Amino acid sequence: MDSLTQAVLGATVGEAVAGPRIGRRAALWGAVAGTLPDLDILTYPFLDTAGQLLVHRGVTHGLAFGLVGGAVLGWAGWRLSRWRAERTGRDPGTPGLWIALWILALVTHPLLDVFTIYGTQLLAPFSTHPFAVGSVFIIDPLVTISLAVALGVALWAGARALARRAALVGLVAAVAYLALGVGMQAHARETVDVALADRGIAAQRVLVVAGPLSSFAWRGVAEADGQIHPFALHVFDPSWDVRFAAPLPVAGLPPDLAASRTGETLAWFSRGWLARVPEADGLVVADTRFGRLGLGADAPWVFRWRIDPAPPYAFSQLPSEVAFEEGELLRVVRNAYRLTRSVRDD
């Protein structure tokens, strides 16, 4: 998820683990640990596009990194705390406390990322398999706010037992919302299956993911007969209200290109949800799992790549800007937080 949410999650975990013992330092170092895995993007200037796709949410998001790195950094944090305690007289905590803080703050980062659709390599460096549930959007204010409120109370409480109770309440609330999202995703999938059957679309596979800003609005793609059918719905919509966009052809790459590093990387990253995008110049493909940067049929896809036609088939991501027309962003927000069924206005 976004860096702010991950920092707040790490700080809240830190408070739950060590707040009553070492006070606000627990939140500070928890926030640092919660942000650390996303620093893999600092390698981007030294990598090509394929390397960037493979590195992000890779080794630094593996459970092994959280366990080993957390133990090392936790021990170092305790040594630093003990050194400062000799001068300040503050409680330095224990090695076990610091190690637990760092491990849990590091591990909860990729575990939260798994609920998005991007893909997280939990078993790195032993496997590059990307785990992705898709039940929460990359930015979801309800997750962030539930954690931030609890963190605020914990910071106000300081080194008291209330700090841990407040942090635990926030973590439980966030987990409950994520669990609710998984349930709503299953319900949305059932609705989409009925909608596809009603339209006579015999889908070979279907993907339903959380839409912008909340787990109440959903979107996704269905593959049938060499075409990808994008769709969108609200969790309370009936099957006949599922909105389908014009289908796109599946990006059937030439054999040489499909067997190249470019083809294999794009197939791995997109899990096969690549579609050809009409462009004036060259071969352009899009990862349809992420939808468009706007509501219009011509809005650009979030992830698009132009592929060189000749070996080694180098590819580059095309820049995109959010393309909301007047009033569309308000419609997105209103739909994201609508809690009852209503007549659609789009």
Short mmCIF file of C-alpha atoms in Angstrom, two decimals:
data_model
loop_
_atom_site.label_atom_id
_atom_site.label_comp_id
_atom_site.label_asym_id
_atom_site.label_seq_id
_atom_site.Cartn_x
_atom_site.Cartn_y
_atom_site.Cartn_z
CA MET A 1 0.00 0.00 0.00
CA ASP A 2 1.00 3.65 0.05
CA SER A 3 4.01 4.73 2.10
CA LEU A 4 1.96 6.78 4.58
CA THR A 5 -0.22 3.81 5.51
CA GLN A 6 2.82 1.56 5.85
CA ALA A 7 4.57 4.06 8.12
CA VAL A 8 1.47 4.41 10.30
CA LEU A 9 1.08 0.62 10.42
CA GLY A 10 4.70 0.21 11.49
CA ALA A 11 4.33 2.89 14.16
CA THR A 12 1.15 1.28 15.49
CA VAL A 13 2.83 -2.14 15.61
CA GLY A 14 5.76 -0.55 17.45
CA GLU A 15 3.42 0.95 20.04
CA ALA A 16 1.60 -2.35 20.52
CA VAL A 17 4.87 -4.21 21.04
CA ALA A 18 6.98 -1.77 23.02
CA GLY A 19 5.05 1.44 23.73
CA PRO A 20 4.46 0.84 27.46
CA ARG A 21 8.18 0.07 27.96
CA ILE A 22 10.08 2.58 25.83
CA GLY A 23 7.38 5.16 25.09
CA ARG A 24 7.20 7.12 21.84
CA ARG A 25 10.49 5.69 20.59
CA ALA A 26 8.50 2.54 19.77
CA ALA A 27 6.34 4.44 17.29
CA LEU A 28 9.32 6.24 15.75
CA TRP A 29 11.32 3.10 15.07
CA GLY A 30 8.21 1.18 14.07
CA ALA A 31 7.51 3.82 11.41
CA VAL A 32 11.09 3.55 10.15
CA ALA A 33 10.81 -0.24 9.93
CA GLY A 34 7.42 0.01 8.25
CA THR A 35 8.85 2.25 5.54
CA LEU A 36 12.11 0.38 4.99
CA PRO A 37 10.91 -2.36 2.55
CA ASP A 38 9.74 0.23 0.00
CA LEU A 39 13.23 1.70 -0.24
CA ASP A 40 13.84 -0.94 -2.92
CA ILE A 41 12.79 1.79 -5.36
CA LEU A 42 16.15 3.47 -4.72
CA THR A 43 17.64 0.85 -7.06
CA TYR A 44 15.47 2.01 -10.00
CA PRO A 45 18.08 4.38 -11.55
CA PHE A 46 20.42 1.40 -11.96
CA LEU A 47 17.87 -0.98 -13.52
CA ASP A 48 15.99 -1.31 -16.78
CA THR A 49 12.19 -1.62 -16.84
CA ALA A 50 12.27 -5.40 -16.44
CA GLY A 51 14.60 -5.13 -13.48
CA GLN A 52 12.38 -2.54 -11.80
CA LEU A 53 9.32 -4.80 -12.08
CA LEU A 54 11.25 -7.72 -10.60
CA VAL A 55 12.89 -5.77 -7.76
CA HIS A 56 9.92 -3.85 -6.37
CA ARG A 57 8.14 -5.89 -3.70
CA GLY A 58 10.90 -8.45 -4.08
CA VAL A 59 13.62 -9.36 -1.58
CA THR A 60 12.86 -6.53 0.85
CA HIS A 61 9.24 -7.74 0.98
CA GLY A 62 10.14 -11.35 1.67
CA LEU A 63 9.37 -12.87 5.05
CA ALA A 64 13.00 -13.96 5.27
CA PHE A 65 14.14 -10.34 5.04
CA GLY A 66 11.73 -9.41 7.84
CA LEU A 67 12.95 -12.18 10.10
CA VAL A 68 16.69 -11.87 9.49
CA GLY A 69 16.80 -8.12 8.95
CA GLY A 70 14.50 -7.53 11.89
CA ALA A 71 16.73 -9.55 14.21
CA VAL A 72 19.86 -7.68 13.13
CA LEU A 73 18.30 -4.21 13.16
CA GLY A 74 16.47 -4.93 16.43
CA TRP A 75 19.69 -5.91 18.14
CA ALA A 76 21.38 -2.78 16.75
CA GLY A 77 18.47 -0.67 17.98
CA TRP A 78 18.80 -2.12 21.46
CA ARG A 79 22.54 -1.42 21.52
CA LEU A 80 21.88 2.18 20.48
CA SER A 81 19.14 2.51 23.11
CA ARG A 82 21.41 1.08 25.82
CA TRP A 83 24.21 3.47 24.84
CA ARG A 84 21.85 6.44 25.09
CA ALA A 85 20.39 5.16 28.37
CA GLU A 86 23.82 5.50 30.00
CA ARG A 87 23.57 9.24 29.36
CA THR A 88 19.85 9.86 29.81
CA GLY A 89 18.83 7.27 32.38
CA ARG A 90 15.85 6.16 30.28
CA ASP A 91 14.75 2.54 30.15
CA PRO A 92 16.61 0.99 27.19
CA GLY A 93 14.26 -1.97 26.89
CA THR A 94 15.50 -5.49 26.26
CA PRO A 95 17.07 -7.11 23.19
CA GLY A 96 14.01 -9.31 22.76
CA LEU A 97 11.68 -6.33 22.87
CA TRP A 98 13.61 -4.45 20.19
CA ILE A 99 13.97 -7.51 17.98
CA ALA A 100 10.23 -8.23 18.25
CA LEU A 101 9.45 -4.60 17.35
CA TRP A 102 11.59 -4.67 14.21
CA ILE A 103 10.55 -8.12 13.01
CA LEU A 104 6.82 -7.45 13.40
CA ALA A 105 7.02 -3.98 11.83
CA LEU A 106 8.97 -5.35 8.86
CA VAL A 107 6.80 -8.45 8.35
CA THR A 108 3.44 -6.68 8.58
CA HIS A 109 4.46 -4.41 5.67
CA PRO A 110 4.45 -7.17 2.99
CA LEU A 111 1.51 -8.93 4.65
CA LEU A 112 -0.57 -5.78 4.13
CA ASP A 113 0.73 -5.42 0.57
CA VAL A 114 -0.51 -8.92 -0.23
CA PHE A 115 -4.09 -7.65 -0.04
CA THR A 116 -3.46 -5.34 -3.04
CA ILE A 117 -3.32 -6.59 -6.63
CA TYR A 118 0.27 -5.54 -7.45
CA GLY A 119 1.88 -8.76 -6.24
CA THR A 120 4.27 -9.31 -3.33
CA GLN A 121 7.10 -11.85 -3.34
CA LEU A 122 6.62 -13.17 0.18
CA LEU A 123 8.99 -16.10 -0.39
CA ALA A 124 11.83 -14.03 -1.86
CA PRO A 125 14.71 -14.66 -2.33
CA PHE A 126 13.75 -18.33 -2.69
CA SER A 127 10.83 -17.72 -5.04
CA THR A 128 9.60 -14.85 -7.21
CA HIS A 129 5.97 -15.96 -7.03
CA PRO A 130 3.83 -12.82 -6.52
CA PHE A 131 1.08 -13.18 -3.93
CA ALA A 132 -1.89 -10.87 -4.52
CA VAL A 133 -5.43 -10.97 -3.11
CA GLY A 134 -6.71 -7.75 -4.67
CA SER A 135 -9.29 -7.05 -1.95
CA VAL A 136 -7.98 -3.60 -1.05
CA PHE A 137 -6.92 -0.64 -3.19
CA ILE A 138 -3.35 0.63 -2.94
CA ILE A 139 -4.72 3.75 -1.19
CA ASP A 140 -7.61 3.13 1.20
CA PRO A 141 -8.32 5.94 3.70
CA LEU A 142 -10.34 3.64 5.95
CA VAL A 143 -7.27 1.51 6.64
CA THR A 144 -5.06 4.55 7.18
CA ILE A 145 -7.53 6.42 9.41
CA SER A 146 -8.26 3.43 11.67
CA LEU A 147 -4.54 3.03 12.31
CA ALA A 148 -3.82 6.76 12.60
CA VAL A 149 -6.52 7.37 15.21
CA ALA A 150 -5.28 4.48 17.33
CA LEU A 151 -1.70 5.68 16.94
CA GLY A 152 -2.68 9.18 18.03
CA VAL A 153 -4.24 7.86 21.23
CA ALA A 154 -1.21 5.66 21.88
CA LEU A 155 1.21 8.57 21.43
CA TRP A 156 -0.88 10.69 23.79
CA ALA A 157 -0.80 7.88 26.37
CA GLY A 158 3.01 7.67 26.27
CA ALA A 159 4.66 4.88 28.26
CA ARG A 160 1.46 3.58 29.77
CA ALA A 161 -0.60 0.43 29.29
CA LEU A 162 -3.23 2.50 27.45
CA ALA A 163 -0.75 2.92 24.58
CA ARG A 164 -0.71 -0.81 23.91
CA ARG A 165 -4.49 -1.16 24.22
CA ALA A 166 -5.12 1.71 21.80
CA ALA A 167 -2.62 0.34 19.28
CA LEU A 168 -4.14 -3.14 19.49
CA VAL A 169 -7.63 -1.74 18.92
CA GLY A 170 -6.40 0.05 15.79
CA LEU A 171 -4.71 -3.09 14.47
CA VAL A 172 -7.80 -5.20 15.12
CA ALA A 173 -9.98 -2.60 13.34
CA ALA A 174 -7.67 -2.63 10.31
CA VAL A 175 -7.63 -6.43 10.19
CA ALA A 176 -11.43 -6.53 10.49
CA TYR A 177 -11.76 -4.14 7.55
CA LEU A 178 -9.37 -6.25 5.46
CA ALA A 179 -11.38 -9.37 6.31
CA LEU A 180 -14.58 -7.54 5.35
CA GLY A 181 -12.94 -6.65 2.05
CA VAL A 182 -12.21 -10.31 1.29
CA GLY A 183 -15.85 -11.14 1.98
CA MET A 184 -17.10 -8.31 -0.24
CA GLN A 185 -14.72 -9.43 -2.96
CA ALA A 186 -16.27 -12.90 -2.90
CA HIS A 187 -19.76 -11.39 -3.09
CA ALA A 188 -18.71 -9.12 -5.99
CA ARG A 189 -17.30 -12.15 -7.82
CA GLU A 190 -20.63 -13.97 -7.50
CA THR A 191 -22.43 -10.92 -8.90
CA VAL A 192 -20.03 -10.72 -11.84
CA ASP A 193 -20.41 -14.43 -12.62
CA VAL A 194 -24.17 -13.95 -12.92
CA ALA A 195 -23.69 -10.84 -15.07
CA LEU A 196 -21.36 -12.69 -17.42
CA ALA A 197 -23.80 -15.57 -17.77
CA ASP A 198 -26.66 -13.15 -18.48
CA ARG A 199 -24.61 -11.60 -21.31
CA GLY A 200 -23.64 -14.96 -22.76
CA ILE A 201 -19.93 -14.47 -22.01
CA ALA A 202 -18.28 -17.82 -21.28
CA ALA A 203 -15.26 -16.56 -19.37
CA GLN A 204 -12.21 -18.77 -19.04
CA ARG A 205 -11.08 -16.75 -16.03
CA VAL A 206 -12.27 -13.74 -14.04
CA LEU A 207 -10.43 -11.31 -11.77
CA VAL A 208 -12.27 -9.00 -9.36
CA VAL A 209 -10.23 -6.35 -7.52
CA ALA A 210 -10.95 -3.41 -5.24
CA GLY A 211 -11.65 -0.12 -6.98
CA PRO A 212 -10.31 3.30 -6.03
CA LEU A 213 -10.26 4.31 -2.35
CA SER A 214 -12.39 1.58 -0.74
CA SER A 215 -13.47 -2.05 -0.81
CA PHE A 216 -17.08 -1.14 -1.63
CA ALA A 217 -16.40 -0.27 -5.29
CA TRP A 218 -15.00 -3.05 -7.46
CA ARG A 219 -13.61 -3.50 -10.95
CA GLY A 220 -11.99 -6.30 -12.86
CA VAL A 221 -11.50 -8.21 -16.07
CA ALA A 222 -12.84 -11.38 -17.64
CA GLU A 223 -11.13 -13.30 -20.42
CA ALA A 224 -13.27 -15.04 -23.05
CA ASP A 225 -12.50 -16.15 -26.61
CA GLY A 226 -9.29 -14.19 -26.93
CA GLN A 227 -10.74 -10.98 -25.54
CA ILE A 228 -10.49 -9.20 -22.20
CA HIS A 229 -13.75 -7.66 -20.92
CA PRO A 230 -13.22 -4.89 -18.32
CA PHE A 231 -16.07 -4.25 -15.88
CA ALA A 232 -16.96 -2.24 -12.79
CA LEU A 233 -19.59 -2.53 -10.05
CA HIS A 234 -20.46 -1.54 -6.50
CA VAL A 235 -20.70 -4.28 -3.90
CA PHE A 236 -24.45 -3.59 -3.53
CA ASP A 237 -25.18 -3.54 -7.28
CA PRO A 238 -27.37 -6.30 -8.73
CA SER A 239 -25.94 -8.35 -11.59
CA TRP A 240 -27.75 -6.32 -14.26
CA ASP A 241 -26.01 -3.16 -13.03
CA VAL A 242 -22.49 -4.44 -13.66
CA ARG A 243 -20.95 -2.02 -16.15
CA PHE A 244 -18.92 -3.58 -18.97
CA ALA A 245 -16.49 -1.66 -21.17
CA ALA A 246 -15.57 -2.49 -24.74
CA PRO A 247 -13.46 -5.68 -24.90
CA LEU A 248 -9.79 -5.63 -25.84
CA PRO A 249 -7.81 -8.32 -27.66
CA VAL A 250 -5.51 -10.44 -25.54
CA ALA A 251 -1.89 -9.50 -26.25
CA GLY A 252 -0.79 -12.63 -28.08
CA LEU A 253 2.91 -11.92 -28.43
CA PRO A 254 4.99 -13.46 -31.26
CA PRO A 255 6.85 -16.61 -30.11
CA ASP A 256 10.30 -14.99 -30.14
CA LEU A 257 9.05 -12.01 -28.14
CA ALA A 258 7.09 -14.20 -25.71
CA ALA A 259 10.23 -16.27 -25.04
CA SER A 260 12.42 -13.21 -24.49
CA ARG A 261 13.22 -11.56 -21.17
CA THR A 262 10.69 -8.85 -22.00
CA GLY A 263 7.89 -11.30 -22.77
CA GLU A 264 8.56 -13.46 -19.74
CA THR A 265 8.77 -10.46 -17.40
CA LEU A 266 5.51 -8.93 -18.64
CA ALA A 267 3.72 -12.30 -18.49
CA TRP A 268 5.01 -12.83 -14.93
CA PHE A 269 4.11 -9.35 -13.72
CA SER A 270 0.64 -9.22 -15.32
CA ARG A 271 -0.23 -12.88 -14.70
CA GLY A 272 -1.30 -12.98 -18.34
CA TRP A 273 -3.76 -10.06 -18.17
CA LEU A 274 -2.03 -8.21 -21.01
CA ALA A 275 -4.07 -6.58 -23.75
CA ARG A 276 -3.00 -4.81 -26.93
CA VAL A 277 -3.63 -1.08 -26.80
CA PRO A 278 -4.20 0.85 -30.03
CA GLU A 279 -1.34 3.31 -30.44
CA ALA A 280 -0.08 5.28 -33.40
CA ASP A 281 3.49 4.08 -32.98
CA GLY A 282 4.68 0.54 -32.26
CA LEU A 283 3.45 -2.32 -30.12
CA VAL A 284 1.86 -1.18 -26.85
CA VAL A 285 0.43 -3.51 -24.22
CA ALA A 286 -1.38 -2.76 -20.96
CA ASP A 287 -1.85 -4.66 -17.71
CA THR A 288 -5.64 -4.56 -17.49
CA ARG A 289 -5.74 -5.57 -13.81
CA PHE A 290 -5.02 -1.98 -12.76
CA GLY A 291 -7.72 -0.27 -14.82
CA ARG A 292 -7.59 3.21 -16.32
CA LEU A 293 -6.57 6.59 -14.94
CA GLY A 294 -10.04 8.02 -15.44
CA LEU A 295 -13.63 7.06 -16.19
CA GLY A 296 -13.63 7.70 -19.93
CA ALA A 297 -13.22 4.92 -22.49
CA ASP A 298 -10.14 6.70 -23.84
CA ALA A 299 -8.46 7.29 -20.45
CA PRO A 300 -4.93 5.83 -20.34
CA TRP A 301 -4.24 2.55 -18.61
CA VAL A 302 -2.29 2.73 -15.36
CA PHE A 303 0.40 0.36 -16.64
CA ARG A 304 1.28 0.58 -20.34
CA TRP A 305 4.51 -0.43 -22.04
CA ARG A 306 5.87 0.18 -25.54
CA ILE A 307 7.91 -2.76 -26.86
CA ASP A 308 10.66 -2.43 -29.44
CA PRO A 309 9.89 -4.61 -32.48
CA ALA A 310 13.43 -6.01 -32.81
CA PRO A 311 15.53 -8.15 -30.45
CA PRO A 312 16.30 -7.86 -27.57
CA TYR A 313 12.75 -6.38 -27.45
CA ALA A 314 13.51 -3.66 -24.93
CA PHE A 315 10.41 -2.12 -23.38
CA SER A 316 9.61 1.01 -21.42
CA GLN A 317 6.66 2.16 -19.35
CA LEU A 318 4.62 4.96 -20.89
CA PRO A 319 3.89 7.92 -18.62
CA SER A 320 0.25 8.50 -17.78
CA GLU A 321 -1.63 11.28 -16.07
CA VAL A 322 -4.93 11.02 -14.26
CA ALA A 323 -7.61 11.91 -16.80
CA PHE A 324 -10.70 12.76 -14.73
CA GLU A 325 -13.09 15.15 -16.41
CA GLU A 326 -15.07 17.75 -14.46
CA GLY A 327 -17.16 16.10 -11.75
CA GLU A 328 -15.77 12.58 -12.33
CA LEU A 329 -13.48 12.50 -9.31
CA LEU A 330 -16.41 13.40 -7.04
CA ARG A 331 -18.38 10.51 -8.56
CA VAL A 332 -15.51 8.14 -7.83
CA VAL A 333 -15.38 9.22 -4.17
CA ARG A 334 -19.17 9.09 -3.79
CA ASN A 335 -19.30 5.59 -5.25
CA ALA A 336 -16.38 4.41 -3.12
CA TYR A 337 -18.22 5.24 0.12
CA ARG A 338 -21.82 4.53 -0.86
CA LEU A 339 -23.16 2.08 1.71
CA THR A 340 -26.52 1.31 0.11
CA ARG A 341 -27.78 0.36 -3.30
CA SER A 342 -28.83 3.34 -5.40
CA VAL A 343 -29.72 4.12 -8.98
CA ARG A 344 -26.48 4.70 -10.84
CA ASP A 345 -25.90 8.10 -12.38
CA ASP A 346 -23.12 7.25 -14.83
#
